[in-house]
Tab-separated table of C-alpha atoms in Angstrom:
chain	number	residue	atom	x	y	z
A	1	MET	CA	216.457	61.677	108.160
A	2	LYS	CA	212.964	62.193	109.573
A	3	TYR	CA	214.520	64.095	112.477
A	4	ILE	CA	216.358	66.454	110.103
A	5	ALA	CA	213.176	67.004	108.068
A	6	LEU	CA	211.238	67.801	111.257
A	7	ILE	CA	213.860	70.307	112.406
A	8	SER	CA	213.832	71.957	108.964
A	9	LEU	CA	210.042	72.215	109.044
A	10	LEU	CA	210.098	73.810	112.505
A	11	TYR	CA	212.739	76.260	111.338
A	12	ILE	CA	210.598	77.303	108.372
A	13	ILE	CA	207.536	77.741	110.601
A	14	VAL	CA	209.459	79.852	113.124
A	15	PHE	CA	211.069	81.891	110.319
A	16	PHE	CA	207.783	82.816	108.714
A	17	SER	CA	206.099	83.401	112.088
A	18	CYS	CA	208.785	85.923	112.980
A	19	LYS	CA	208.613	87.440	109.520
A	20	GLU	CA	204.887	88.074	109.886
A	21	GLN	CA	205.527	89.978	113.114
A	22	ILE	CA	207.795	92.456	111.322
A	23	GLN	CA	205.628	95.331	110.193
A	24	LYS	CA	205.835	97.296	107.013
A	25	VAL	CA	206.783	100.769	108.222
A	26	ILE	CA	205.943	103.809	106.095
A	27	TYR	CA	206.084	107.341	107.471
A	28	ASN	CA	203.427	109.751	106.218
A	29	PRO	CA	202.260	112.918	107.997
A	30	PRO	CA	198.488	113.118	108.481
A	31	ILE	CA	196.468	114.952	105.824
A	32	PHE	CA	193.408	116.955	106.889
A	33	ASN	CA	190.953	117.952	104.180
A	34	GLU	CA	188.885	120.239	106.391
A	35	THR	CA	190.046	123.270	108.363
A	36	THR	CA	187.664	125.350	110.478
A	37	LYS	CA	188.712	128.781	111.714
A	38	ARG	CA	187.719	129.702	115.247
A	39	SER	CA	188.456	132.741	117.390
A	40	VAL	CA	189.726	132.396	120.945
A	41	THR	CA	188.154	134.458	123.727
A	42	VAL	CA	190.529	135.260	126.568
A	43	ILE	CA	189.164	134.522	130.049
A	44	GLY	CA	190.763	135.409	133.356
A	45	ASP	CA	194.140	136.897	134.120
A	46	ILE	CA	197.630	135.910	133.000
A	47	ILE	CA	198.633	132.383	134.072
A	48	ASP	CA	201.806	132.520	136.187
A	49	ASP	CA	203.567	129.705	134.320
A	50	LEU	CA	202.987	127.169	131.544
A	51	PRO	CA	200.929	124.329	133.046
A	52	ALA	CA	202.514	120.903	132.769
A	53	ARG	CA	199.086	119.262	132.928
A	54	CYS	CA	195.513	120.450	132.487
A	55	ILE	CA	192.218	118.742	133.220
A	56	ILE	CA	188.507	119.621	133.294
A	57	PHE	CA	186.334	118.842	136.297
A	58	ASN	CA	182.722	120.019	136.206
A	59	ASP	CA	182.831	123.839	136.216
A	60	PHE	CA	186.574	124.064	136.761
A	61	LEU	CA	189.844	123.829	134.902
A	62	ILE	CA	192.574	122.328	137.095
A	63	LEU	CA	196.094	123.299	136.047
A	64	THR	CA	199.476	122.137	137.335
A	65	HIS	CA	201.937	125.047	137.336
A	66	ARG	CA	204.213	127.123	139.493
A	67	SER	CA	202.443	130.097	141.008
A	68	ILE	CA	203.383	133.394	142.585
A	69	LYS	CA	200.330	133.016	144.837
A	70	ASN	CA	201.569	129.984	146.764
A	71	GLU	CA	203.725	126.866	146.555
A	72	GLN	CA	200.898	124.400	146.013
A	73	LEU	CA	200.829	122.162	142.968
A	74	PHE	CA	197.310	122.402	141.567
A	75	HIS	CA	195.297	125.512	140.788
A	76	ALA	CA	191.569	125.599	139.984
A	77	TYR	CA	189.985	128.191	137.687
A	78	ASN	CA	186.346	128.765	136.790
A	79	LYS	CA	185.968	127.493	133.215
A	80	TYR	CA	183.386	130.161	132.317
A	81	THR	CA	185.186	133.240	133.622
A	82	GLY	CA	188.782	132.101	134.110
A	83	GLU	CA	188.592	133.383	137.688
A	84	TYR	CA	191.065	131.759	140.074
A	85	LYS	CA	189.261	129.714	142.735
A	86	CYS	CA	191.791	127.928	144.941
A	87	SER	CA	194.989	125.877	145.108
A	88	PHE	CA	195.672	122.482	146.645
A	89	GLY	CA	198.291	119.725	146.811
A	90	ASN	CA	201.526	120.108	148.735
A	91	ARG	CA	204.997	119.006	147.743
A	92	GLY	CA	206.672	116.780	150.292
A	93	ARG	CA	206.823	113.288	151.782
A	94	GLY	CA	204.073	113.618	154.362
A	95	ILE	CA	200.518	112.293	154.247
A	96	GLY	CA	198.832	113.423	151.050
A	97	GLU	CA	201.992	115.131	149.786
A	98	LEU	CA	203.750	114.588	146.450
A	99	ILE	CA	207.357	114.609	145.314
A	100	HIS	CA	206.739	113.838	141.656
A	101	ILE	CA	203.494	114.045	139.704
A	102	ASN	CA	203.081	111.038	137.436
A	103	GLY	CA	199.715	111.155	135.769
A	104	ILE	CA	196.517	112.997	136.641
A	105	SER	CA	193.043	111.676	135.970
A	106	ILE	CA	189.489	112.269	137.072
A	107	ASP	CA	187.482	109.535	138.802
A	108	LYS	CA	183.943	110.689	137.957
A	109	LYS	CA	182.330	107.979	140.072
A	110	ASN	CA	183.904	109.368	143.246
A	111	ASN	CA	184.187	113.039	142.202
A	112	SER	CA	187.903	112.894	142.787
A	113	MET	CA	191.226	113.523	141.079
A	114	LEU	CA	193.855	110.793	141.236
A	115	VAL	CA	197.553	111.617	141.121
A	116	GLY	CA	200.359	109.059	140.914
A	117	SER	CA	203.716	109.767	142.523
A	118	LEU	CA	206.877	108.040	141.306
A	119	GLU	CA	208.605	105.672	143.750
A	120	SER	CA	205.608	105.819	146.080
A	121	ASN	CA	203.266	102.978	146.957
A	122	GLN	CA	200.297	105.291	147.182
A	123	ILE	CA	198.019	107.148	144.823
A	124	ILE	CA	196.886	110.483	146.214
A	125	GLU	CA	193.152	111.077	145.860
A	126	PHE	CA	191.866	114.641	146.028
A	127	ILE	CA	188.148	114.710	146.850
A	128	LEU	CA	186.612	117.521	144.779
A	129	ASP	CA	183.036	117.554	146.125
A	130	SER	CA	183.611	120.930	147.796
A	131	LEU	CA	185.858	122.473	145.159
A	132	LYS	CA	183.192	125.086	144.375
A	133	TYR	CA	183.585	126.277	147.969
A	134	GLY	CA	187.371	126.399	147.665
A	135	LYS	CA	187.950	123.235	149.714
A	136	VAL	CA	189.656	119.990	148.721
A	137	GLU	CA	190.059	116.933	150.941
A	138	VAL	CA	192.887	114.426	150.622
A	139	SER	CA	192.889	110.653	150.928
A	140	LYS	CA	195.002	107.922	149.397
A	141	LYS	CA	194.874	104.578	147.660
A	142	ILE	CA	197.558	102.053	148.526
A	143	LEU	CA	199.372	100.118	145.808
A	144	LYS	CA	200.684	96.634	146.486
A	145	HIS	CA	204.078	97.677	145.111
A	146	PRO	CA	205.824	101.046	144.703
A	147	LEU	CA	204.838	102.879	141.527
A	148	ARG	CA	207.939	103.037	139.346
A	149	GLY	CA	206.239	103.861	136.063
A	150	ILE	CA	206.062	107.378	134.689
A	151	GLY	CA	202.273	107.674	134.820
A	152	PHE	CA	199.181	106.375	136.609
A	153	TYR	CA	195.629	106.906	135.335
A	154	SER	CA	192.058	106.069	136.207
A	155	ILE	CA	190.540	104.608	133.039
A	156	GLY	CA	186.918	104.006	133.990
A	157	LYS	CA	185.341	100.599	134.688
A	158	ASN	CA	186.983	100.829	138.132
A	159	GLN	CA	190.352	100.099	136.571
A	160	TYR	CA	193.716	101.857	136.455
A	161	LEU	CA	196.668	101.969	134.091
A	162	SER	CA	200.343	102.607	134.810
A	163	ILE	CA	202.808	103.238	132.000
A	164	TYR	CA	206.514	102.581	131.392
A	165	ASN	CA	207.232	100.437	134.413
A	166	PRO	CA	210.666	98.768	134.873
A	167	HIS	CA	209.501	95.370	133.604
A	168	ASN	CA	206.261	96.132	131.759
A	169	ARG	CA	205.431	98.921	129.372
A	170	PHE	CA	201.795	99.036	130.525
A	171	GLN	CA	200.154	97.529	133.612
A	172	LEU	CA	196.409	97.195	134.188
A	173	TYR	CA	195.002	97.245	137.746
A	174	ASP	CA	191.602	96.316	139.171
A	175	ASP	CA	189.677	98.426	141.688
A	176	ASN	CA	191.719	96.932	144.544
A	177	LEU	CA	194.954	97.920	142.756
A	178	ASN	CA	195.956	94.363	141.943
A	179	ILE	CA	197.816	93.948	138.634
A	180	ILE	CA	195.518	91.982	136.302
A	181	ASP	CA	197.384	92.343	132.997
A	182	SER	CA	200.526	93.779	131.442
A	183	CYS	CA	201.650	94.608	127.923
A	184	ASN	CA	205.134	94.897	126.450
A	185	TYR	CA	204.231	95.564	122.836
A	186	TYR	CA	206.358	98.230	121.096
A	187	SER	CA	205.636	99.292	117.541
A	188	GLN	CA	208.363	98.802	115.011
A	189	ILE	CA	210.345	101.917	114.109
A	190	VAL	CA	212.467	100.934	111.098
A	191	ASP	CA	211.035	99.093	108.092
A	192	GLY	CA	212.005	95.417	107.987
A	193	ILE	CA	214.104	95.533	111.166
A	194	PRO	CA	212.867	94.389	114.607
A	195	ASN	CA	213.252	96.903	117.414
A	196	THR	CA	216.395	96.886	119.510
A	197	LYS	CA	216.285	97.464	123.254
A	198	ALA	CA	217.313	101.074	122.602
A	199	ALA	CA	214.486	101.507	120.101
A	200	ASN	CA	211.982	100.385	122.719
A	201	SER	CA	213.573	102.731	125.257
A	202	TYR	CA	212.975	105.636	122.861
A	203	TYR	CA	209.248	105.446	123.595
A	204	THR	CA	209.877	105.915	127.307
A	205	TYR	CA	211.591	109.269	126.822
A	206	CYS	CA	209.044	111.111	124.701
A	207	SER	CA	205.510	109.733	124.898
A	208	ASN	CA	202.142	111.406	125.367
A	209	ILE	CA	199.354	109.191	126.722
A	210	GLY	CA	195.663	109.780	126.066
A	211	ILE	CA	192.893	107.733	127.720
A	212	LYS	CA	189.432	107.352	126.188
A	213	PRO	CA	187.084	108.422	129.020
A	214	ASP	CA	184.952	105.274	128.773
A	215	GLY	CA	188.092	103.207	129.474
A	216	SER	CA	187.935	101.120	126.300
A	217	LYS	CA	191.031	102.501	124.537
A	218	PHE	CA	194.173	104.554	125.007
A	219	ILE	CA	196.841	105.984	122.738
A	220	ASN	CA	200.583	106.560	122.905
A	221	LEU	CA	201.896	109.374	120.692
A	222	THR	CA	205.540	110.421	120.598
A	223	LEU	CA	206.988	113.933	120.706
A	224	SER	CA	210.342	113.376	118.980
A	225	GLY	CA	209.323	111.958	115.640
A	226	GLY	CA	205.664	111.002	115.461
A	227	ILE	CA	204.390	107.468	116.071
A	228	LEU	CA	200.740	106.974	117.071
A	229	GLU	CA	199.821	103.682	118.742
A	230	ILE	CA	196.235	102.702	119.562
A	231	PHE	CA	195.506	100.109	122.260
A	232	GLU	CA	192.243	98.674	123.548
A	233	ILE	CA	191.305	97.369	126.979
A	234	LYS	CA	188.866	94.512	126.601
A	235	GLU	CA	187.947	91.731	129.009
A	236	ASP	CA	190.702	92.853	131.408
A	237	LYS	CA	193.354	92.605	128.692
A	238	ILE	CA	195.511	95.224	126.939
A	239	ASN	CA	195.678	94.673	123.184
A	240	HIS	CA	197.528	96.603	120.496
A	241	LEU	CA	195.142	97.602	117.697
A	242	LYS	CA	196.974	99.846	115.273
A	243	THR	CA	200.097	101.925	114.657
A	244	ILE	CA	200.357	104.953	112.397
A	245	HIS	CA	203.793	106.397	111.584
A	246	TYR	CA	203.899	110.167	110.985
A	247	TYR	CA	207.543	111.263	111.378
A	248	GLN	CA	210.583	109.032	111.759
A	249	PRO	CA	212.374	109.414	115.095
A	250	ILE	CA	216.129	109.655	115.493
A	251	TYR	CA	217.647	108.418	118.735
A	252	ASP	CA	220.888	107.234	120.307
A	253	GLU	CA	221.473	103.628	119.225
A	254	LYS	CA	222.783	102.642	122.659
A	255	THR	CA	220.415	104.422	125.046
A	256	GLY	CA	217.323	105.225	123.000
A	257	ILE	CA	217.477	108.886	124.085
A	258	PRO	CA	215.908	111.004	121.314
A	259	LYS	CA	218.182	113.251	119.278
A	260	TRP	CA	215.848	116.190	119.558
A	261	ASP	CA	217.724	118.489	117.176
A	262	GLU	CA	217.792	115.956	114.345
A	263	ALA	CA	214.194	114.740	114.172
A	264	ILE	CA	210.854	116.336	113.352
A	265	TYR	CA	208.854	117.189	116.462
A	266	GLY	CA	205.581	115.296	116.754
A	267	ALA	CA	202.885	115.849	119.387
A	268	ILE	CA	203.342	118.759	121.779
A	269	THR	CA	200.344	117.633	123.778
A	270	LEU	CA	196.965	115.970	123.320
A	271	ALA	CA	193.497	115.652	124.817
A	272	THR	CA	190.839	112.985	124.378
A	273	THR	CA	187.070	112.571	124.485
A	274	ASN	CA	184.924	109.520	123.813
A	275	LYS	CA	184.511	110.659	120.206
A	276	HIS	CA	187.840	112.169	119.219
A	277	ILE	CA	191.553	112.603	119.800
A	278	TYR	CA	192.770	116.220	119.766
A	279	ILE	CA	196.462	116.836	119.090
A	280	LEU	CA	198.854	119.768	118.852
A	281	LEU	CA	201.206	118.589	116.096
A	282	ASN	CA	204.441	120.490	115.611
A	283	GLY	CA	205.569	118.808	112.392
A	284	SER	CA	208.832	120.758	112.080
A	285	PHE	CA	212.445	120.661	113.238
A	286	ASP	CA	211.872	123.769	115.389
A	287	SER	CA	210.805	123.051	118.961
A	288	GLU	CA	209.645	126.675	119.294
A	289	ALA	CA	207.559	126.687	116.099
A	290	LYS	CA	204.132	128.238	116.642
A	291	VAL	CA	201.327	125.701	116.477
A	292	ASN	CA	198.046	127.427	115.640
A	293	LYS	CA	195.968	124.385	114.751
A	294	ILE	CA	194.360	121.594	116.728
A	295	SER	CA	194.315	118.355	114.717
A	296	VAL	CA	191.345	116.043	115.287
A	297	LEU	CA	191.374	112.255	114.772
A	298	ASP	CA	188.811	109.579	115.431
A	299	TRP	CA	189.647	106.572	117.622
A	300	GLU	CA	190.733	104.598	114.569
A	301	GLY	CA	193.413	107.221	113.941
A	302	ASN	CA	191.679	108.685	110.873
A	303	PRO	CA	192.188	112.444	110.288
A	304	ILE	CA	188.872	114.294	110.693
A	305	LYS	CA	189.554	118.029	110.649
A	306	GLN	CA	191.648	120.864	112.067
A	307	TYR	CA	190.702	123.916	114.081
A	308	ASP	CA	192.746	126.990	113.139
A	309	LEU	CA	192.714	129.207	116.228
A	310	GLY	CA	195.323	131.747	115.098
A	311	VAL	CA	197.202	131.794	118.434
A	312	ASP	CA	200.379	130.122	119.727
A	313	LEU	CA	198.849	127.036	121.356
A	314	MET	CA	200.491	125.337	124.328
A	315	ARG	CA	197.847	123.151	126.025
A	316	ILE	CA	194.316	121.988	125.168
A	317	MET	CA	191.243	120.744	127.050
A	318	LEU	CA	187.994	119.683	125.389
A	319	ASP	CA	184.383	119.537	126.548
A	320	GLU	CA	182.394	118.134	123.626
A	321	GLU	CA	179.187	117.952	125.651
A	322	SER	CA	179.100	121.729	126.035
A	323	GLY	CA	180.690	122.329	122.622
A	324	LYS	CA	183.653	124.183	124.109
A	325	GLY	CA	187.409	123.891	123.859
A	326	TYR	CA	189.830	125.449	126.325
A	327	VAL	CA	193.420	126.375	125.554
A	328	ILE	CA	196.522	127.758	127.164
A	329	PHE	CA	198.254	129.964	124.602
A	330	ARG	CA	201.232	132.302	124.531
A	331	ASP	CA	200.474	135.892	123.568
A	332	ASP	CA	202.698	138.399	121.766
A	333	ASN	CA	204.312	139.369	125.080
A	334	TYR	CA	205.150	135.715	125.800
A	335	GLU	CA	202.598	135.641	128.616
A	336	TYR	CA	200.445	132.543	129.123
A	337	ARG	CA	196.719	133.111	128.749
A	338	LEU	CA	193.625	130.993	129.247
A	339	GLY	CA	191.139	131.012	126.373
A	340	VAL	CA	187.935	129.350	125.176
A	341	PHE	CA	186.574	128.638	121.683
A	342	ASN	CA	183.503	126.995	120.155
A	343	LEU	CA	183.836	123.527	118.657
């Protein structure tokens, strides 16, 4: 009898423990009470193609795009004038060459840009000390195991983060590229129902990652539907802090592949600073809808304001220290232009 009572008690404890882990899921788009209009000043010539990734380094904007000038992967432009400076990074399997680009980040301590390459056991490091002279040196960091995630980032504090690995959603590395922590937390998608394997796979197919430059936090924000997750990195551990649900995703129940035509589009792209998160939110069923506004959140996920720039925005880069924002936008002739505006 005592045995049966004990089993019943354990069952009740487990039941309520599991129940507490099931979140209440409510989808609400963000509401911004302040909108500031800004004009965009075009700098430089037409960009050959839409950059897949953009990053600021000192006086330069480094863009990843196809170019009619050469076959190299990265192209540096003066952030004040938009003038093209140089290109670097070769595609291939040789020393310092890349097949796939999986995450770009700046290592300010070493004045370098780190680039992960899928299925490689090395991180390519581009030394940018002489970028102003049009020269870039190449070295590499060796991983203990091949990188099979879809992104690799320097996150400050001499640590690194890889995302969406085969066995772990996130992996944290020390300065010697040893794995020191992993995280497999996935935010719930449907109210009252734990995620299926397919639901977790959904995140892999359509996520934007943003790293807080001081290395203390990062976010995951989805493109199909809109789910914002905030994580912290504290004492060499990855911890989930908060999830905010904007738009409900729709995905294949077996594979997790998003049904792009049936769900509202979430984040086109994002950029982060130590103070804010900047997002291009689509918020419609039209993947080609013009997005003229940059939405600004704090690192708790609270809506702060929007910048209405009046142009068809594609990519954003922010420099809060200088009070400038940089954008790639599409003009009326469907050409890609580089522009700057005041924050």
